[in-house]
Amino acid sequence: MPSPLFAALLVLAAAVFQPVPTASAPQAPPVQVAVALRSSPANLLQPPPIAYEVSFPNAVHHEAEISITLDDLPPEPVEFRMSRSSPGRYALHEFAKNVYDVHAVDGAGHALEVTRPSPYQWDVADHDGKVTLSYTLYADRAGGTYSQIDLTHAHMNMPAIFMWARGYDARDIRVHFEPPAGSGWKPATQLFPTGDAWTFTAPGLQYFMDSPTELSDFDEREWTVPGPSGPLSMRLAIHHLGTPAEVDAYTEWAKAIVGEEIALYGEPPAWDVGGYTFIIDYLPWASGDGMEHRNSTIISSSGSLAENAGGLIGTVAHEFFHTWNVERIRPRGLEPFDFERANMARELWFAEGFTSYFGPLVLTRAGIRDAADFARGMSGGLDYVIHSPAREFFGPAGMSMQAPFVDAATAIDPTNLANTFISYYTYGTVIGLGLDLTLRSRFDLTLDDFMRRMWRAHGKTEIPYVVEDIERELGEFTGDPAFAKDFFDRFVRGSELPDYEALLANAGLLLRPVAPEAAYLGLVQLEPADDGLAIASNTRIGEPLYEAGLDRGDVIRSIGGRAVTSEADWDAVLGAHAPGEEVEVVYDARGGSRTARVRFTANPRLELVPYEDAGRELTPEMRAFREAWLGSRR
Ligand SMILES: [Zn+2]
């Protein structure tokens, strides 16, 4: 999801970071320049940039005052829109709901009528070729999708803040921020710097909307990494309540992650602004999120470095991986990003899922987490995917297409997602695991090197891909197109799963049930109710409670003659029976009291255990396989 730059430093370094260095561009003689400015048709195609002004006179009540000015307009009405979606978020979000007090004036400052033909649109007609539209915006959620204005910061996700004019996407954009007097704020953004510390530019709407901006009194750290043509700048801007020493330690972790991921891909992307920025908000009033952007990321949490640095760092590894996988190795369904409706992609299992596979792997290689942590994380994902009934309905490609309904989407009517959906993050993680172990054990190749291949074919070239492109690349990579077709038919378009037990054995990892002797009634949420336990989540297809006819909302009174009113009662029931036994369950359902027969099965939950901890022999081959997989690449 994103990346910003720090204005104070950028003003000094602007010449270095500008993608088109003026010093090396051929200079036209002054006379020709003057002529070009007056009459060249090329100049007519380059109208003045769309200009935004942003100020925060009522920050304490979470408001921003925003204006947008367009000049050189044809006589038609201008259609101003608020976005309904945000890059990196796959569901609709109605940002127009927080906009009010909308006014417009023409070039002479005369008031213009503003009409509203849809919930997301404000039209302005009868102008003189120039329109300034102004409005108030309310924002109080700091994360990757929304914005937050208060006395401590202006945390801005652009689609949640800025109206735009339909049909003018290609025009350059200039934005000026006016921080509250005495605030001590600085800017962090991937927008392009100018000679003024508070004014930035963007080459068109797509880049502007992809450039979240944080204004606050953040801590910052900087380092460089070698790029294809000189050093690239890495920046970490962190708005938090902790100590400089905590930031120093966190920065060392970030450096290790950046190093491992660059080593994996072989090179960093040529970031448009000469560097990459981590914008981080760890504040009690922020919300947990992570969002990738082309040259930056927004990472947020209500947690703190003091209490949970080891948990929070996972998002850093995930989002930075996205600067290759998603931002440049990009699903075709996300291009161009549509701010008026939800984009759909069949490739999110690869875009998000493989990124979720590599995040923990990189943390292990960087020495931030150990192999046992990695195994625990993978066993949780395997357990979830292997046992989900949803694979009956969709494979990874099909699950990816569900994103518009599950990615922070809100609705008030219940869904059957417990039976029909597996997160493409987790599904893709275990498919990535299966492919990596297959490449390593069968072809003496690695998924690292396959990602490099995808980087060269689709990332550096920025040619968006579809599922079939990955399949073709895999066929060429392995020299075995039949293998690639079989893998995609069964595991990507279909919903079979690789043989994890056999694959993991190569690394001396044992996949086994945690408690195969224990009785089980289903993965279900239970809540104490009057004289019973209420089922608070959908029961799952194939599991005992579902097969017995119980569903969400039912209240279980007794099982096998034992009353159940607490978690302890529930555990006692499971402890008193064995898999295969059948008993009577008494419960309240819609329409009255019922009884049914329910049959216990064996608890299916899985764990991943190193052979040496399971009394099995770890061979030198297994040890070497594990080290090549989980060890540092640097
Ligand atoms: Zn992601």
XYZ file of C-alpha atoms and ligand atoms in Angstrom:
635
model
C 0.000 0.000 0.000
C 1.976 3.726 0.149
C 5.206 5.994 0.518
C 5.868 9.709 1.437
C 8.799 12.056 1.538
C 9.694 14.648 4.108
C 9.441 18.136 2.828
C 12.118 19.731 4.922
C 14.705 17.344 3.544
C 13.186 17.293 0.119
C 13.492 20.990 -0.417
C 17.243 20.582 -0.002
C 17.322 17.437 -2.071
C 14.688 18.296 -4.649
C 17.158 18.429 -7.510
C 18.307 14.906 -6.685
C 14.824 13.466 -6.298
C 13.125 15.049 -9.280
C 12.558 12.341 -11.893
C 13.317 14.742 -14.736
C 16.446 16.610 -13.675
C 16.272 20.048 -15.216
C 20.061 20.378 -15.122
C 20.493 17.647 -17.726
C 17.556 18.628 -19.946
C 18.508 20.560 -23.078
C 17.826 24.240 -22.502
C 15.830 25.991 -25.232
C 16.946 29.503 -26.199
C 14.889 32.142 -24.342
C 13.223 33.475 -27.508
C 11.859 30.077 -28.473
C 10.568 29.573 -24.957
C 8.648 32.845 -25.133
C 7.113 31.913 -28.471
C 6.183 28.476 -27.196
C 4.445 29.919 -24.180
C 2.237 32.126 -26.347
C 1.230 29.973 -29.244
C 2.490 26.414 -29.265
C -0.362 23.882 -29.598
C 1.609 21.696 -27.184
C 1.229 24.390 -24.575
C -2.521 24.489 -25.114
C -2.557 20.824 -24.140
C -0.895 21.680 -20.843
C -3.361 23.772 -18.826
C -2.388 25.095 -15.407
C -2.333 22.449 -12.705
C -5.455 21.752 -10.690
C -4.818 23.591 -7.416
C -5.873 22.425 -3.977
C -5.707 24.503 -0.789
C -6.051 22.725 2.545
C -6.277 24.265 6.027
C -7.401 23.166 9.468
C -9.017 26.092 11.346
C -11.314 23.701 13.258
C -8.934 20.755 13.762
C -10.159 20.196 17.318
C -13.520 19.200 15.846
C -11.926 17.076 13.094
C -12.607 19.412 10.178
C -10.504 20.423 7.191
C -11.310 23.300 4.838
C -10.541 22.375 1.254
C -10.745 24.152 -2.067
C -10.077 22.941 -5.596
C -9.496 25.335 -8.486
C -9.612 24.474 -12.189
C -8.665 26.983 -14.855
C -8.738 26.912 -18.667
C -12.067 25.087 -18.666
C -14.276 24.512 -21.696
C -17.819 25.917 -21.273
C -19.389 22.603 -20.182
C -20.461 22.057 -16.557
C -17.751 20.722 -14.257
C -18.587 17.478 -12.445
C -16.904 17.295 -9.054
C -16.817 13.838 -7.452
C -15.966 12.301 -4.112
C -14.385 8.866 -4.534
C -16.235 5.702 -3.615
C -13.093 3.605 -3.343
C -9.428 3.950 -2.397
C -6.315 2.309 -3.922
C -5.445 -0.881 -2.048
C -8.898 -1.193 -0.545
C -11.168 -3.495 -2.502
C -14.642 -2.606 -1.175
C -16.668 0.563 -1.653
C -16.399 3.327 0.942
C -18.690 6.316 0.611
C -16.352 9.208 1.306
C -19.001 11.733 0.212
C -20.823 11.247 3.509
C -18.326 13.476 5.340
C -18.545 16.438 2.942
C -20.667 19.546 3.629
C -20.863 23.310 3.178
C -20.087 23.111 -0.559
C -19.720 26.425 -2.454
C -18.346 27.539 -5.792
C -17.125 30.801 -7.341
C -15.941 31.718 -10.833
C -12.721 33.431 -11.876
C -14.097 36.838 -10.872
C -15.151 35.598 -7.439
C -18.874 35.524 -8.265
C -20.910 32.793 -6.572
C -21.966 29.909 -8.838
C -24.868 27.538 -8.349
C -23.897 24.034 -7.204
C -26.281 21.164 -8.004
C -26.043 17.580 -6.746
C -27.139 15.028 -9.348
C -25.979 12.003 -7.315
C -24.844 11.266 -3.749
C -21.217 11.496 -4.908
C -21.318 14.429 -7.316
C -21.581 18.209 -7.336
C -22.011 20.012 -10.676
C -21.092 23.609 -11.471
C -22.306 25.253 -14.716
C -22.271 28.790 -16.223
C -18.680 29.511 -15.190
C -16.178 31.796 -16.918
C -13.558 29.110 -17.570
C -12.369 29.038 -13.997
C -14.061 27.412 -10.993
C -13.075 27.224 -7.334
C -15.139 24.754 -5.333
C -14.749 24.757 -1.560
C -16.107 22.484 1.158
C -15.702 21.300 4.717
C -14.630 17.736 5.392
C -15.016 15.774 8.617
C -12.473 13.012 9.321
C -11.717 11.049 12.474
C -10.293 7.637 11.640
C -6.525 7.248 11.220
C -5.794 4.218 9.045
C -4.986 3.337 5.470
C -8.435 4.081 4.083
C -9.780 7.029 6.029
C -8.407 10.282 7.403
C -8.116 11.936 10.785
C -7.920 15.618 11.588
C -7.219 16.698 15.164
C -4.822 18.856 17.166
C -2.067 16.205 16.850
C -2.133 15.573 13.134
C -3.729 15.754 9.719
C -3.601 12.123 8.612
C -4.868 12.189 5.039
C -5.823 9.357 2.728
C -6.455 11.326 -0.433
C -9.690 9.724 -1.740
C -11.244 10.293 1.688
C -10.355 14.012 1.530
C -10.217 15.392 -1.985
C -12.945 15.941 -4.556
C -11.775 15.706 -8.143
C -13.179 16.861 -11.458
C -14.366 14.201 -13.875
C -12.530 14.195 -17.196
C -9.486 16.070 -15.917
C -7.539 13.053 -14.572
C -4.482 13.799 -16.680
C -3.965 17.360 -15.473
C -1.071 17.946 -13.102
C -2.013 18.658 -9.519
C -0.588 21.155 -7.054
C -1.578 21.036 -3.395
C -0.763 23.511 -0.647
C -1.223 22.629 3.026
C -1.593 25.309 5.668
C -0.682 23.774 9.047
C -2.242 25.290 12.181
C -0.074 28.096 13.593
C 2.370 26.828 16.208
C 1.517 23.172 15.551
C 5.108 22.077 14.931
C 3.865 19.854 12.106
C 6.012 18.596 9.230
C 4.826 16.831 6.065
C 5.477 13.199 5.125
C 4.284 12.184 1.657
C 5.281 10.612 -1.667
C 4.005 13.724 -3.447
C 6.702 15.619 -5.342
C 8.331 18.486 -3.431
C 8.560 22.059 -4.708
C 10.550 25.074 -3.576
C 7.902 25.675 -0.912
C 7.969 23.242 2.021
C 4.161 23.048 2.171
C 3.420 22.814 -1.562
C 3.603 19.530 -3.491
C 2.765 18.301 -6.963
C 1.480 15.102 -8.543
C 1.516 14.066 -12.210
C -2.224 13.470 -12.546
C -5.092 12.142 -10.468
C -4.000 8.493 -10.145
C -0.696 9.423 -8.516
C -2.280 12.114 -6.340
C -4.916 9.745 -4.977
C -2.195 7.158 -4.280
C -0.180 9.607 -2.130
C -1.407 9.671 1.478
C 0.036 12.528 3.479
C 0.716 12.879 7.185
C 1.200 16.310 8.763
C 2.347 16.034 12.359
C 5.284 16.402 14.709
C 6.610 12.933 13.902
C 10.002 11.340 14.602
C 12.020 10.552 11.519
C 14.892 8.271 10.603
C 16.697 8.030 7.275
C 19.069 5.694 5.537
C 20.003 4.829 1.989
C 19.967 1.659 -0.088
C 21.895 1.108 -3.316
C 19.734 1.588 -6.397
C 20.343 0.908 -10.098
C 21.653 4.450 -10.609
C 22.858 5.649 -7.232
C 21.643 5.573 -3.649
C 17.923 5.674 -2.901
C 16.573 7.275 0.232
C 14.620 5.314 2.830
C 12.615 7.296 5.344
C 10.595 6.346 8.357
C 8.186 9.013 9.689
C 6.609 7.809 12.888
C 3.960 9.701 14.825
C 3.851 8.071 18.260
C 4.027 8.670 22.004
C 7.133 6.574 22.738
C 10.863 7.251 23.075
C 13.602 7.920 20.486
C 15.333 4.710 21.616
C 12.249 2.694 20.670
C 12.298 4.290 17.215
C 16.020 3.539 16.852
C 15.458 -0.142 17.604
C 12.444 -0.302 15.297
C 14.442 1.349 12.511
C 17.112 -1.371 12.807
C 14.387 -3.965 12.226
C 13.023 -1.989 9.282
C 16.523 -1.822 7.773
C 16.922 -5.592 8.112
C 13.531 -6.182 6.445
C 14.312 -3.771 3.623
C 17.670 -5.501 3.108
C 16.143 -8.984 2.973
C 13.380 -7.990 0.567
C 15.746 -6.153 -1.774
C 18.031 -9.223 -1.697
C 15.030 -11.404 -2.575
C 14.067 -9.338 -5.632
C 17.665 -8.487 -6.513
C 17.012 -4.744 -6.635
C 14.681 -2.053 -5.306
C 12.164 -0.489 -7.684
C 13.163 2.826 -9.235
C 10.950 4.800 -6.862
C 9.430 7.806 -8.622
C 10.573 10.257 -5.961
C 14.053 8.813 -5.491
C 13.123 6.989 -2.333
C 10.525 5.256 -0.230
C 8.762 6.398 2.942
C 7.141 4.482 5.787
C 4.410 6.740 7.262
C 3.544 5.255 10.627
C 0.961 6.282 13.238
C 1.133 4.355 16.510
C -1.354 6.287 18.621
C -4.133 5.238 21.001
C -6.544 7.151 18.736
C -5.391 5.459 15.498
C -6.922 2.298 13.987
C -5.047 -0.822 12.944
C -4.255 -0.873 9.227
C -1.535 -1.092 6.606
C -1.900 0.205 3.071
C 0.547 -0.010 0.196
C 1.249 2.790 -2.283
C 3.767 3.210 -5.098
C 6.540 4.876 -3.133
C 5.250 4.752 0.421
C 3.040 2.969 2.896
C 0.615 4.007 5.627
C 0.859 1.845 8.734
C -1.288 2.507 11.786
C -2.238 0.946 15.094
C -3.616 1.871 18.486
C -0.722 -0.141 19.942
C 2.718 1.127 20.917
C 6.348 0.205 20.282
C 6.827 -0.199 24.042
C 4.180 -2.882 24.301
C 4.066 -4.606 20.923
C 6.931 -3.744 18.555
C 7.331 -7.443 17.718
C 3.710 -7.699 16.638
C 3.602 -4.396 14.778
C 6.708 -5.065 12.666
C 4.844 -7.695 10.633
C 2.939 -4.954 8.798
C 6.226 -3.259 7.868
C 7.444 -6.463 6.182
C 4.110 -6.968 4.399
C 3.640 -3.432 3.095
C 7.226 -3.013 1.898
C 6.935 -6.269 -0.073
C 4.021 -4.605 -1.870
C 6.325 -1.998 -3.406
C 7.176 -4.837 -5.832
C 4.203 -7.204 -5.569
C 0.993 -5.153 -6.182
C 2.434 -1.702 -6.822
C 4.462 -2.799 -9.849
C 3.746 -6.493 -10.348
C 0.135 -5.425 -10.641
C -3.107 -7.340 -11.297
C -4.765 -6.095 -14.473
C -8.097 -5.833 -12.653
C -6.693 -3.016 -10.506
C -5.586 -0.931 -13.491
C -6.498 1.825 -13.823
C -7.871 2.268 -10.351
C -11.526 3.309 -10.560
C -12.583 5.876 -7.967
C -16.266 5.507 -8.874
C -16.747 1.757 -8.380
C -15.066 -1.352 -6.987
C -12.239 -2.846 -9.023
C -12.170 -6.650 -9.139
C -9.157 -8.922 -9.541
C -8.862 -12.722 -9.652
C -5.242 -12.391 -8.568
C -5.477 -11.221 -4.950
C -4.389 -14.668 -3.685
C -1.060 -13.865 -5.418
C -0.990 -10.089 -4.804
C -2.031 -10.204 -1.143
C -1.609 -13.895 -0.342
C 1.971 -14.370 -1.562
C 2.854 -11.069 0.144
C 1.390 -12.532 3.344
C 3.503 -15.662 2.853
C 6.725 -13.704 2.407
C 6.129 -11.263 5.293
C 6.701 -13.804 8.090
C 9.361 -15.574 6.017
C 11.328 -12.327 5.722
C 10.951 -11.663 9.462
C 12.431 -15.110 10.085
C 15.293 -14.557 7.644
C 15.976 -11.153 9.225
C 16.237 -12.795 12.656
C 13.287 -10.817 14.049
C 11.166 -13.932 14.585
C 12.329 -17.518 14.977
C 11.478 -20.634 13.013
C 8.992 -21.768 15.679
C 7.033 -18.504 15.255
C 7.039 -19.047 11.514
C 5.795 -22.629 11.897
C 3.048 -21.521 14.301
C 1.816 -18.900 11.844
C 1.815 -21.344 8.936
C 0.007 -24.042 10.929
C -2.780 -21.575 11.792
C -3.214 -20.754 8.104
C -3.073 -24.389 7.040
C -5.613 -25.377 9.680
C -8.014 -22.654 8.544
C -7.764 -23.375 4.809
C -7.663 -27.170 5.009
C -10.794 -27.319 7.185
C -12.871 -24.520 5.692
C -16.058 -25.761 4.007
C -15.802 -22.767 1.649
C -13.467 -24.591 -0.734
C -16.574 -26.397 -1.926
C -17.639 -23.112 -3.549
C -14.508 -21.231 -4.645
C -10.769 -21.673 -5.136
C -8.207 -18.861 -4.616
C -9.184 -17.037 -7.836
C -12.868 -17.148 -6.876
C -12.156 -15.974 -3.327
C -10.211 -13.014 -4.749
C -13.346 -11.872 -6.559
C -15.192 -11.724 -3.204
C -12.947 -8.887 -2.013
C -15.475 -6.104 -2.686
C -17.756 -7.716 -0.099
C -15.269 -8.512 2.623
C -12.435 -5.971 2.556
C -13.573 -3.735 5.425
C -16.969 -3.754 3.753
C -19.902 -3.015 6.008
C -23.443 -4.340 5.771
C -26.211 -4.937 8.267
C -27.610 -8.163 6.805
C -25.971 -11.449 7.830
C -23.817 -13.418 5.394
C -22.800 -17.052 5.147
C -19.103 -16.231 4.823
C -18.199 -18.791 7.524
C -19.199 -21.422 4.967
C -18.424 -19.690 1.689
C -15.333 -17.519 2.153
C -11.649 -18.037 2.889
C -9.527 -14.906 3.119
C -7.393 -14.604 -0.033
C -4.612 -13.435 2.308
C -4.523 -16.764 4.130
C -5.497 -18.901 1.138
C -2.740 -17.278 -0.894
C -0.281 -17.755 1.983
C -0.763 -21.514 2.023
C -0.734 -21.737 -1.793
C 2.538 -19.758 -1.709
C 3.882 -22.184 0.889
C 2.827 -25.150 -1.228
C 4.383 -23.715 -4.386
C 7.637 -22.737 -2.657
C 8.076 -26.203 -1.130
C 7.194 -27.850 -4.457
C 9.711 -25.713 -6.347
C 12.397 -26.447 -3.759
C 11.803 -30.186 -3.445
C 10.905 -31.098 -7.014
C 12.740 -28.584 -9.215
C 15.597 -27.312 -7.028
C 14.144 -23.822 -7.588
C 12.658 -21.316 -5.125
C 9.626 -19.055 -4.928
C 12.089 -16.195 -4.278
C 13.471 -16.688 -7.758
C 9.999 -17.019 -9.237
C 9.087 -13.639 -7.704
C 12.227 -12.221 -9.344
C 11.021 -13.619 -12.647
C 7.598 -12.001 -12.171
C 9.403 -8.776 -11.245
C 11.355 -8.789 -14.505
C 8.386 -9.818 -16.668
C 5.598 -7.739 -15.113
C 7.082 -5.478 -12.397
C 9.949 -3.579 -13.994
C 7.963 -3.396 -17.203
C 4.757 -2.498 -15.317
C 2.757 -4.750 -17.647
C -0.265 -5.755 -15.536
C -0.845 -9.502 -15.305
C -3.720 -11.963 -15.058
C -3.801 -15.463 -13.553
C -2.805 -17.050 -16.879
C 0.347 -14.895 -17.056
C 1.542 -16.330 -13.730
C 0.792 -19.825 -15.019
C 2.771 -19.218 -18.215
C 5.721 -17.757 -16.301
C 5.679 -20.741 -13.945
C 5.718 -23.134 -16.895
C 8.749 -21.409 -18.397
C 10.445 -21.043 -15.014
C 10.222 -24.751 -14.242
C 10.603 -25.846 -17.856
C 7.467 -27.906 -17.211
C 4.317 -26.204 -18.558
C 2.290 -29.337 -17.778
C 3.196 -28.970 -14.101
C 2.151 -25.298 -14.184
C -1.163 -26.093 -15.824
C -1.887 -28.869 -13.349
C -0.974 -26.629 -10.389
C -3.243 -23.811 -11.587
C -6.114 -26.087 -12.621
C -6.198 -27.854 -9.277
C -4.994 -25.296 -6.744
C -5.802 -21.834 -8.184
C -8.833 -22.111 -10.486
C -9.887 -25.223 -8.583
C -9.846 -25.677 -4.836
C -7.801 -28.810 -4.200
C -4.791 -28.419 -1.923
C -1.172 -29.534 -2.318
C 0.019 -32.462 -0.165
C 1.323 -30.350 2.718
C 2.317 -33.257 4.922
C 4.716 -34.594 2.303
C 5.974 -31.148 1.275
C 6.696 -30.018 4.843
C 8.488 -33.272 5.605
C 11.246 -32.066 3.260
C 12.045 -29.418 5.876
C 11.635 -31.786 8.794
C 8.299 -30.288 9.830
C 5.487 -32.556 10.953
C 1.897 -31.514 10.226
C -0.355 -33.376 12.644
C -3.586 -32.985 14.620
C -3.077 -31.389 18.026
C -5.633 -33.527 19.871
C -6.968 -36.336 17.669
C -8.410 -38.172 20.688
C -10.525 -35.196 21.746
C -14.229 -34.933 20.922
C -15.392 -32.012 18.789
C -18.720 -30.412 17.890
C -17.641 -27.638 15.523
C -15.808 -24.338 15.237
C -18.408 -22.022 16.656
C -18.714 -18.914 18.828
C -20.741 -19.456 21.983
C -22.124 -16.843 24.353
C -23.693 -17.431 27.770
C -27.478 -16.863 27.600
C -30.391 -17.441 30.004
C -29.991 -21.068 31.084
C -27.908 -22.033 28.070
C -25.213 -21.234 25.523
C -26.222 -19.155 22.505
C -24.619 -19.946 19.146
C -23.219 -16.600 18.014
C -21.715 -17.558 14.648
C -22.839 -19.624 11.692
C -22.360 -23.353 12.236
C -20.162 -24.891 9.538
C -21.104 -27.358 6.844
C -19.938 -30.877 7.656
C -19.388 -30.223 11.360
C -21.502 -31.940 14.048
C -23.657 -28.977 15.117
C -24.484 -28.059 11.509
C -25.316 -31.632 10.580
C -27.560 -31.894 13.667
C -29.537 -28.893 12.379
C -28.368 -26.201 14.796
C -27.706 -22.669 13.543
C -26.775 -19.157 14.676
C -29.196 -17.797 17.258
C -30.126 -21.182 18.717
C -29.597 -21.574 22.488
C -28.187 -24.935 23.583
C -29.684 -26.119 26.918
C -28.056 -29.504 27.362
C -25.876 -32.057 25.579
C -25.968 -35.724 26.538
C -28.087 -34.822 29.567
C -25.588 -32.233 30.882
C -26.759 -28.632 31.234
C -24.457 -26.113 29.532
C -24.350 -22.458 30.592
C -20.631 -21.659 30.468
C -17.429 -22.377 28.557
C -16.408 -24.680 31.416
C -19.629 -26.695 30.934
C -18.884 -26.930 27.218
C -15.349 -28.191 27.830
C -16.731 -30.703 30.351
C -19.125 -32.079 27.745
C -16.312 -32.488 25.205
C -14.120 -34.093 27.873
C -16.818 -36.590 28.816
C -17.258 -37.999 25.317
C -15.144 -39.556 22.599
C -15.156 -39.102 18.819
C -17.884 -41.231 17.251
C -20.293 -41.108 20.203
C -23.813 -39.807 19.565
C -25.944 -37.999 22.166
C -29.101 -35.916 22.477
C -28.876 -32.121 22.310
C -31.715 -29.982 23.703
C -31.932 -26.418 22.410
C -34.219 -23.453 21.761
C -34.639 -22.522 18.104
C -36.977 -20.214 16.194
C -40.408 -21.642 16.893
C -39.655 -23.328 20.206
C -37.705 -26.025 22.013
C -36.196 -28.906 20.033
C -34.104 -31.988 20.462
C -31.704 -33.579 17.997
C -29.019 -36.267 17.860
C -25.454 -34.956 17.532
C -22.399 -37.086 16.756
C -18.962 -36.062 18.067
C -16.049 -36.130 15.639
C -12.310 -35.977 16.366
C -10.870 -32.512 16.947
C -9.277 -31.708 13.575
C -7.038 -28.809 14.666
C -3.513 -29.029 13.186
C -0.065 -28.079 14.401
C 3.306 -27.910 12.713
C 6.097 -29.432 14.809
C 9.835 -29.689 14.066
C 10.811 -33.351 13.679
C 13.382 -33.006 16.454
C 10.598 -31.945 18.874
C 8.384 -34.842 17.789
C 10.922 -37.618 18.460
C 11.698 -38.028 14.770
C 15.062 -37.891 13.099
C 16.024 -34.628 11.445
C 18.306 -35.685 8.599
C 21.149 -33.459 7.337
C 19.166 -33.049 4.088
C 16.155 -31.742 6.006
C 18.342 -29.384 8.018
C 19.928 -28.010 4.845
C 16.520 -27.628 3.163
C 15.200 -25.725 6.192
C 18.269 -23.454 6.367
C 18.116 -22.607 2.640
C 14.427 -21.769 3.047
C 14.342 -19.868 6.335
C 17.924 -18.530 6.455
C 19.038 -15.034 5.454
C 19.543 -14.308 1.748
C 21.866 -11.432 2.409
Zn -1.477 -6.238 1.596
